[in-house]
Every structure is written in structure tokens, then in C-alpha cells.
């Protein structure tokens, strides 16, 4: 970090502290390390897991203390000197660090241990978040009038909440989660400010409690975990509040969608035999976009302010022309080539797992030549998506990529979520979707989904099988929620689908429309659309930052 940035950050923090905790004129100005402390009772709390995910996703330095496994918490652990705090913010799993077992629920710490962070916060003006709290007068709330699953509830921001969560534009939907409803009951010299309230009854689910001694706590009475939508919407604002807006971290909301196999046909799902069949020339035709589908894509992009990445194979158009005399799909896409983003998907989409170096180089170069010389398509030459992500384990691939100066090559995030070097190139993991390459109609897509997650499903730690078939609307809700989750967690990895999903019933658009509507109905921040290069560079930077944090090379 530059000296200038360090001074700006510390000056801003000092100014905030001087407002929060008046000090003697001759006292030293306190300094705080830009680091967050998470305190868990037993390491199992879902809300602490949500905070870990949020801080990791934004790149915020943090430490975790598990009370049942660590030595007693003392004031001395939280400071490095009389005027230097080790932490700028504290997040407790619950106000009393409760842990529950067969014998009931008890605090994992003594009152003296709870007093250490309280004295620390009072001394340095550090704020605290109670990540999930049972309402009591000790945190400014009356005993709860309701406890149970708050899933399906819609919560609304107050005016004060709008200042804490300025990026939210609408109601906050609460996913299935246990919680409590209680009214504020601050004591003498205390205040409790509602930030997010249950609709329509008005009890706070998130509030700012100011104690008589000046300490400030954000109190949360609905549970969270890394996957609930309300945690993904709220935790960024909670982080901004508890750090007073001064912290190390970076977050954007991203959405890039790659459409593979453009100009090629795709196979089709057989709903009778629950398998994928190939073209028989008559009754079971392959799936290929047509000119009307291309026009629809243009209109959809213009209406939504979002460009899809067309991952193209030039041979597909040449073969169509050879058979049919012309290619209306290519005519529309190429006449409007500047309205789309383009990615090299190799010329003919071969499996490159056993290809020679020269064969791989030819596939890369031939598609470049087709796009540049014949069609005048503008694209980034050092980006590549191979057919089915093939060739990544081929010993000949690194040399082929170096020879053709490919810097970024797509991989499948479900198989290799971390970047891997291939010669001088780096992989860029892409999110697969449950929008299948071999479906163009709602009936096909839904039938394959219900089969794969129903009759053909094998339960696993990452797969939950269906107990009964779902409807189209339920399917769209599920897939949109997965995509929206990626959009809200600082994830730069692109999603990938296939050109078949833009043909016939155009099944992709239902999912995209739902995800975008939910996003824009909740969040005001503009969506960022990273290119493959943008995503690759961001992932590399994030990995370097994580390594620096892990090795203790970051101080501020």
C-alpha cells in the first residue's frame, strides 16, 4: 500500500473515532489495524460462515476466534499497544456466544471474557455486529413476540436503513431461516434505531443499538448462512457499517454469459428414452439457431443493456452454406457483428484431449482467420474456449497456446474452480448451468432436468435429488437464484450456455429475465460484464491477494 493511501485511510478512521469517542486534548490519536475479528462460540454457526464467505469474497483481512477452542479472550489480545488496536471491527456469532448441545444452551465464555471486547470497543470506538441474536433487554429489545421460520417474509428498509444499505432499492426477501420478532426496548441513555423491519408488523430484523457507554452494536434477529439471499443482500452493508466505511476490500456485481457453439448445431434430448440422440435426418433434427433467433437476441440485448458473448465455430457456418447455399443466421449476426462480443471456440469444435500440437494450433488459427479475414469480426485473439473444455490435460496444449499467443483459456468451474497455468496461459473457470446444451424447448429442458434430478439422480454431498417433478416456473426460479447468487458475491467467473438455448422456445431468456428482474428489483449497483481477459486478470489478482493475506504480507 502506498504511503498516501495509508495516510488517507488512517486519517479517515481517526476522524471517525474522534467523533465516536471524545479524548483528552493531550491524548495520542489511536490507530487501528484494518482487520475484522470474528468470534464464534463453537465454530458451527451459519451466520459466522456467512461472514467468512463475505469477507473472503471481498478480500477483507480477518481473524477467527472459536471460544470453545481458544484461550480466554483478553483485552491484551485485542491491542498491540496503549493506542493501537489490532482490529477495526468485531463480529460476534451471538451477543453471549451461546453454544447448544444435548444438555441445553450455555455461553461458551465467562462474563469476564465478554467484558474484554466490550472494553476494547469502548476504548477505541470500535463497532460490533451481533450476527444472530435472541432479543433481550441486554441488547435493547423486548422479549420476542414470535420465534420461528421467517422464510417468505418481506422486510423493508427504514430511512436510516437506506443510509446503511444505500445500494438496496427495494424490499429484502427473507429465505427460509429461523428468527425472532421483538420491539425495541432501550434502557436509560440508550437508543435502538430500526434499519430493516418485518413487513407489515414493523419489528426490526436489523437494528443499530447504542449503549449508554457509547458502544454501538448492529443487532440481527434473523439467521443467515452463505447461501441465503438476504445475507447476500445485507452483509456488504453490515460490513460497511461495522468498519465505518473504511476497510481493505473490493466488490462488484458481475454477470457475463457465454453462448457456446454459435454457428454449429447441437444434439437434442430424447424425452422418450431419457438420452441424447444425434441427427437422423428426419424426425430428430439437431438444434441450430436461425435468423429470427439472431434478431431476437439483438432486440433482447438492446432492451436489457446486456451483451452475451458469442463463442463461435466458423466451420459450422461454412458447412451450413455448403449444404444449403446460404446461412441466414450468419447473415444477421455478421451484419450486426458490432453489437455482440465474440470468443474463439476453435474452428470445428473437435475434442482436443489427444490432439497434436499442430492440430490444436490449426484449430485456433483457422477460426481466427475465418473471423478476421472472411467476416471482419472483432475479437480478442489471446482468448480461447475449446470444445467441451477439452485438451486442458493434453501435454501438447501448453506449447500450442504459447505458439498461438493464447493468454486466457476457459475451463469448467465445477471441475477446476481454481486457475491453472498452461504454459504462459491461465485458465478462466466458467460456471456451468442447468440449462442443457441439448434442449431448445421448455418441454425438453424440464424433462431432462426432472430426470437428472429425479429418476436418474444419485444423491451426493453436492446433489440433492427431487422427491417429485418440478414445474417450469419452479425450474426458472431455481436457476435464476443460482445465477443471482453468483452476481451478488463478487464472482467474476462467466456462466456458459449453448446456442441451442437461444433457439425454438429460447429457454435461456426465461432464466436470464428472472435473474435480472430480481437483481434490478433489489440492487441499484450497475452490473459489470467482465470479458474472459477481465475475469482471468481479476481471478489472478484475487489469488495473489489471498496468498499475501495468508502469508501476513498485508498491513494497513
Short mmCIF file of C-alpha atoms in Angstrom, two decimals, residues 170-449:
data_model
loop_
_atom_site.label_atom_id
_atom_site.label_comp_id
_atom_site.label_asym_id
_atom_site.label_seq_id
_atom_site.Cartn_x
_atom_site.Cartn_y
_atom_site.Cartn_z
CA UNK A 170 -36.48 -2.46 -2.73
CA UNK A 171 -37.81 -4.94 -0.19
CA UNK A 172 -35.49 -7.68 1.06
CA UNK A 173 -36.94 -11.19 0.68
CA UNK A 174 -36.15 -13.49 3.60
CA UNK A 175 -35.18 -17.04 2.66
CA UNK A 176 -36.18 -19.90 4.99
CA UNK A 177 -34.35 -19.02 8.22
CA UNK A 178 -35.15 -19.11 11.92
CA UNK A 179 -35.64 -15.73 13.52
CA UNK A 180 -37.37 -13.63 16.13
CA UNK A 181 -39.75 -10.67 16.14
CA UNK A 182 -39.42 -8.21 19.01
CA UNK A 183 -39.95 -4.50 19.58
CA UNK A 184 -37.19 -2.08 20.64
CA UNK A 185 -36.85 -1.54 24.40
CA UNK A 186 -33.74 0.56 25.02
CA UNK A 187 -32.85 1.47 28.59
CA UNK A 188 -31.95 4.85 30.06
CA UNK A 189 -29.36 6.65 27.97
CA UNK A 190 -29.68 4.05 25.19
CA UNK A 191 -31.16 4.14 21.69
CA UNK A 192 -32.29 1.47 19.24
CA UNK A 193 -32.68 2.51 15.59
CA UNK A 194 -34.61 0.23 13.25
CA UNK A 195 -32.79 -0.40 9.98
CA UNK A 196 -34.64 -3.36 8.40
CA UNK A 197 -38.12 -4.23 9.62
CA UNK A 198 -40.57 -7.07 9.14
CA UNK A 199 -43.46 -6.22 6.88
CA UNK A 200 -46.14 -5.31 7.70
CA UNK A 201 -45.74 -5.51 11.51
CA UNK A 202 -42.56 -3.38 11.77
CA UNK A 203 -40.37 -5.34 14.20
CA UNK A 204 -36.65 -4.86 13.47
CA UNK A 205 -34.73 -7.72 11.89
CA UNK A 206 -31.65 -5.47 11.80
CA UNK A 207 -31.15 -2.52 14.13
CA UNK A 208 -28.44 -0.23 15.48
CA UNK A 209 -28.23 -0.30 19.28
CA UNK A 210 -26.27 2.42 21.09
CA UNK A 211 -25.44 1.67 24.71
CA UNK A 212 -25.25 4.24 27.46
CA UNK A 213 -21.43 3.97 27.46
CA UNK A 214 -21.32 4.92 23.75
CA UNK A 215 -20.71 1.43 22.32
CA UNK A 216 -22.57 0.69 19.09
CA UNK A 217 -23.90 -2.73 18.06
CA UNK A 218 -25.74 -3.87 14.98
CA UNK A 219 -28.29 -6.42 16.18
CA UNK A 220 -29.57 -9.06 13.72
CA UNK A 221 -32.53 -11.24 14.76
CA UNK A 222 -32.81 -13.44 11.65
CA UNK A 223 -30.28 -16.18 10.99
CA UNK A 224 -28.09 -16.17 7.88
CA UNK A 225 -25.80 -18.53 6.05
CA UNK A 226 -23.61 -18.16 2.94
CA UNK A 227 -26.44 -19.20 0.61
CA UNK A 228 -29.46 -17.20 1.81
CA UNK A 229 -30.38 -14.33 -0.46
CA UNK A 230 -30.97 -11.93 2.43
CA UNK A 231 -27.41 -12.48 3.68
CA UNK A 232 -26.02 -11.83 0.20
CA UNK A 233 -28.00 -8.61 0.02
CA UNK A 234 -27.28 -7.38 3.55
CA UNK A 235 -23.77 -8.41 4.61
CA UNK A 236 -21.97 -5.91 2.38
CA UNK A 237 -23.88 -3.07 4.08
CA UNK A 238 -23.25 -4.58 7.50
CA UNK A 239 -19.54 -4.65 6.69
CA UNK A 240 -19.61 -1.01 5.66
CA UNK A 241 -21.41 -0.10 8.89
CA UNK A 242 -19.16 -2.01 11.29
CA UNK A 243 -15.97 -0.65 9.67
CA UNK A 244 -17.41 2.88 9.29
CA UNK A 245 -16.84 2.52 5.56
CA UNK A 246 -13.02 2.32 5.82
CA UNK A 247 -11.63 -1.15 5.07
CA UNK A 248 -9.47 -3.12 2.69
CA UNK A 249 -11.64 -4.91 0.15
CA UNK A 250 -13.19 -4.76 -3.30
CA UNK A 251 -16.57 -5.90 -4.54
CA UNK A 252 -18.55 -5.62 -7.76
CA UNK A 253 -21.67 -7.36 -9.06
CA UNK A 254 -20.79 -9.27 -12.23
CA UNK A 255 -22.64 -11.11 -14.97
CA UNK A 256 -21.13 -12.49 -18.17
CA UNK A 257 -22.87 -15.20 -20.21
CA UNK A 258 -21.02 -17.18 -22.89
CA UNK A 259 -23.09 -18.82 -25.64
CA UNK A 260 -21.04 -21.76 -26.93
CA UNK A 261 -21.29 -23.47 -30.36
CA UNK A 262 -22.53 -20.43 -32.29
CA UNK A 263 -22.91 -21.43 -35.99
CA UNK A 264 -22.82 -25.15 -35.09
CA UNK A 265 -25.86 -27.38 -34.45
CA UNK A 266 -26.30 -29.11 -31.06
CA UNK A 267 -27.70 -32.54 -30.17
CA UNK A 268 -31.26 -32.96 -28.85
CA UNK A 269 -32.63 -34.61 -25.73
CA UNK A 270 -34.92 -37.62 -26.27
CA UNK A 271 -37.73 -37.41 -23.71
CA UNK A 272 -38.94 -40.91 -24.54
CA UNK A 273 -35.67 -42.74 -23.90
CA UNK A 274 -34.11 -40.21 -21.49
CA UNK A 275 -30.99 -39.90 -23.56
CA UNK A 276 -29.37 -37.61 -26.11
CA UNK A 277 -29.75 -38.56 -29.74
CA UNK A 278 -27.94 -37.44 -32.85
CA UNK A 279 -29.49 -36.22 -36.10
CA UNK A 280 -31.26 -38.92 -38.11
CA UNK A 281 -32.04 -36.52 -40.94
CA UNK A 282 -35.81 -36.53 -40.47
CA UNK A 283 -37.67 -36.89 -37.18
CA UNK A 284 -34.89 -35.97 -34.79
CA UNK A 285 -33.18 -32.87 -36.19
CA UNK A 286 -30.29 -31.22 -34.43
CA UNK A 287 -30.81 -27.79 -32.88
CA UNK A 288 -29.43 -24.66 -34.57
CA UNK A 289 -30.35 -21.01 -34.19
CA UNK A 290 -31.92 -19.31 -37.20
CA UNK A 291 -32.08 -15.71 -38.38
CA UNK A 292 -35.20 -14.95 -36.30
CA UNK A 293 -33.37 -16.16 -33.20
CA UNK A 294 -30.50 -13.82 -34.04
CA UNK A 295 -32.85 -10.88 -34.43
CA UNK A 296 -34.50 -11.73 -31.12
CA UNK A 297 -31.07 -11.79 -29.45
CA UNK A 298 -30.32 -8.32 -30.83
CA UNK A 299 -33.60 -6.94 -29.51
CA UNK A 300 -33.18 -8.62 -26.13
CA UNK A 301 -29.67 -7.21 -25.68
CA UNK A 302 -30.82 -3.70 -26.54
CA UNK A 303 -33.78 -3.92 -24.16
CA UNK A 304 -31.69 -5.25 -21.27
CA UNK A 305 -28.43 -3.35 -21.71
CA UNK A 306 -26.52 -6.61 -21.61
CA UNK A 307 -24.34 -8.25 -24.25
CA UNK A 308 -23.91 -12.01 -24.49
CA UNK A 309 -20.55 -13.45 -25.56
CA UNK A 310 -20.92 -15.46 -28.79
CA UNK A 311 -18.43 -18.31 -28.62
CA UNK A 312 -18.20 -19.20 -32.30
CA UNK A 313 -17.06 -22.01 -34.60
CA UNK A 314 -16.58 -20.77 -38.17
CA UNK A 315 -16.76 -24.24 -39.69
CA UNK A 316 -20.40 -24.50 -38.64
CA UNK A 317 -21.38 -21.67 -40.97
CA UNK A 318 -19.23 -22.92 -43.83
CA UNK A 319 -20.80 -26.38 -43.58
CA UNK A 320 -24.31 -24.91 -43.48
CA UNK A 321 -23.60 -22.86 -46.60
CA UNK A 322 -22.16 -25.91 -48.38
CA UNK A 323 -25.37 -27.85 -47.67
CA UNK A 324 -27.99 -25.10 -48.02
CA UNK A 325 -26.41 -22.50 -50.29
CA UNK A 326 -26.62 -19.69 -47.71
CA UNK A 327 -26.66 -19.14 -43.95
CA UNK A 328 -29.38 -16.68 -42.81
CA UNK A 329 -28.16 -16.97 -39.18
CA UNK A 330 -24.66 -15.83 -40.12
CA UNK A 331 -26.07 -13.08 -42.34
CA UNK A 332 -27.92 -11.50 -39.41
CA UNK A 333 -25.14 -11.97 -36.85
CA UNK A 334 -22.40 -10.72 -39.15
CA UNK A 335 -24.41 -7.77 -40.45
CA UNK A 336 -24.68 -6.67 -36.79
CA UNK A 337 -21.31 -8.03 -35.65
CA UNK A 338 -20.52 -4.92 -33.60
CA UNK A 339 -23.50 -5.49 -31.32
CA UNK A 340 -22.08 -8.73 -29.94
CA UNK A 341 -18.99 -9.86 -28.06
CA UNK A 342 -17.11 -12.70 -29.76
CA UNK A 343 -14.93 -15.55 -28.46
CA UNK A 344 -12.82 -18.07 -30.39
CA UNK A 345 -14.29 -21.56 -29.81
CA UNK A 346 -11.93 -23.29 -32.33
CA UNK A 347 -12.82 -23.70 -35.99
CA UNK A 348 -14.64 -27.03 -35.95
CA UNK A 349 -15.08 -27.89 -32.25
CA UNK A 350 -13.00 -31.11 -32.13
CA UNK A 351 -12.12 -32.86 -28.89
CA UNK A 352 -8.52 -31.82 -28.27
CA UNK A 353 -7.67 -34.27 -25.48
CA UNK A 354 -5.41 -36.29 -27.79
CA UNK A 355 -4.74 -33.72 -30.49
CA UNK A 356 -1.20 -32.94 -31.59
CA UNK A 357 0.28 -29.51 -31.09
CA UNK A 358 -0.08 -28.70 -34.79
CA UNK A 359 -3.72 -29.86 -34.87
CA UNK A 360 -4.56 -27.63 -31.91
CA UNK A 361 -2.72 -24.67 -33.42
CA UNK A 362 -4.61 -25.13 -36.69
CA UNK A 363 -7.99 -25.11 -34.92
CA UNK A 364 -7.11 -21.87 -33.15
CA UNK A 365 -5.62 -20.14 -36.21
CA UNK A 366 -8.26 -21.26 -38.71
CA UNK A 367 -11.05 -19.82 -36.61
CA UNK A 368 -9.14 -16.56 -36.22
CA UNK A 369 -8.61 -16.36 -39.95
CA UNK A 370 -12.26 -17.13 -40.68
CA UNK A 371 -13.39 -14.38 -38.32
CA UNK A 372 -10.87 -11.71 -39.30
CA UNK A 373 -10.28 -12.18 -42.99
CA UNK A 374 -13.62 -13.50 -44.16
CA UNK A 375 -16.07 -11.95 -41.76
CA UNK A 376 -14.33 -8.92 -40.23
CA UNK A 377 -15.35 -9.95 -36.71
CA UNK A 378 -13.57 -8.05 -33.94
CA UNK A 379 -12.49 -10.27 -31.07
CA UNK A 380 -9.58 -10.69 -28.65
CA UNK A 381 -7.10 -13.07 -30.24
CA UNK A 382 -5.48 -14.25 -27.00
CA UNK A 383 -8.75 -15.67 -25.60
CA UNK A 384 -9.86 -19.26 -26.28
CA UNK A 385 -12.67 -21.66 -25.41
CA UNK A 386 -12.05 -25.25 -26.52
CA UNK A 387 -14.89 -27.65 -27.33
CA UNK A 388 -16.14 -29.23 -24.09
CA UNK A 389 -13.13 -27.64 -22.36
CA UNK A 390 -11.08 -30.41 -23.96
CA UNK A 391 -7.31 -30.51 -24.23
CA UNK A 392 -6.59 -28.88 -20.88
CA UNK A 393 -4.75 -32.01 -19.68
CA UNK A 394 -3.14 -32.65 -23.07
CA UNK A 395 0.67 -32.37 -22.73
CA UNK A 396 0.76 -30.70 -26.17
CA UNK A 397 -1.63 -27.91 -25.15
CA UNK A 398 0.80 -25.54 -23.34
CA UNK A 399 3.13 -25.36 -26.34
CA UNK A 400 0.19 -24.81 -28.72
CA UNK A 401 -1.11 -21.97 -26.57
CA UNK A 402 2.32 -20.38 -26.32
CA UNK A 403 2.83 -20.64 -30.08
CA UNK A 404 -0.56 -19.04 -30.83
CA UNK A 405 -0.11 -16.47 -28.01
CA UNK A 406 -3.24 -17.51 -26.13
CA UNK A 407 -3.19 -15.96 -22.64
CA UNK A 408 -6.63 -16.99 -21.31
CA UNK A 409 -8.37 -20.33 -21.87
CA UNK A 410 -11.76 -21.32 -20.45
CA UNK A 411 -12.21 -24.22 -18.03
CA UNK A 412 -15.19 -25.72 -16.18
CA UNK A 413 -15.61 -24.29 -12.67
CA UNK A 414 -17.38 -27.45 -11.47
CA UNK A 415 -14.22 -29.44 -12.23
CA UNK A 416 -11.36 -27.00 -11.70
CA UNK A 417 -12.55 -23.93 -9.77
CA UNK A 418 -9.03 -22.52 -9.36
CA UNK A 419 -6.92 -21.05 -12.13
CA UNK A 420 -4.30 -23.37 -13.61
CA UNK A 421 -1.26 -22.43 -15.70
CA UNK A 422 -0.94 -23.93 -19.18
CA UNK A 423 2.39 -22.71 -20.45
CA UNK A 424 2.18 -18.93 -20.21
CA UNK A 425 -1.65 -19.06 -20.35
CA UNK A 426 -4.01 -19.23 -17.39
CA UNK A 427 -7.36 -20.97 -17.25
CA UNK A 428 -10.53 -18.99 -16.54
CA UNK A 429 -13.13 -21.19 -14.79
CA UNK A 430 -16.69 -20.77 -16.11
CA UNK A 431 -19.89 -21.63 -14.26
CA UNK A 432 -21.90 -24.43 -15.89
CA UNK A 433 -25.66 -24.11 -15.70
CA UNK A 434 -28.60 -26.49 -15.59
CA UNK A 435 -29.63 -25.06 -18.97
CA UNK A 436 -28.57 -28.03 -21.03
CA UNK A 437 -26.76 -27.95 -24.38
CA UNK A 438 -29.25 -30.41 -25.92
CA UNK A 439 -32.51 -28.57 -25.19
CA UNK A 440 -34.34 -25.92 -27.17
CA UNK A 441 -37.91 -26.30 -25.88
CA UNK A 442 -39.31 -25.91 -22.37
CA UNK A 443 -40.60 -29.49 -22.51
CA UNK A 444 -37.17 -30.89 -23.36
CA UNK A 445 -35.37 -28.79 -20.77
CA UNK A 446 -37.82 -29.61 -17.98
CA UNK A 447 -37.93 -33.31 -18.84
CA UNK A 448 -34.14 -33.63 -18.77
CA UNK A 449 -33.87 -31.65 -15.52
#
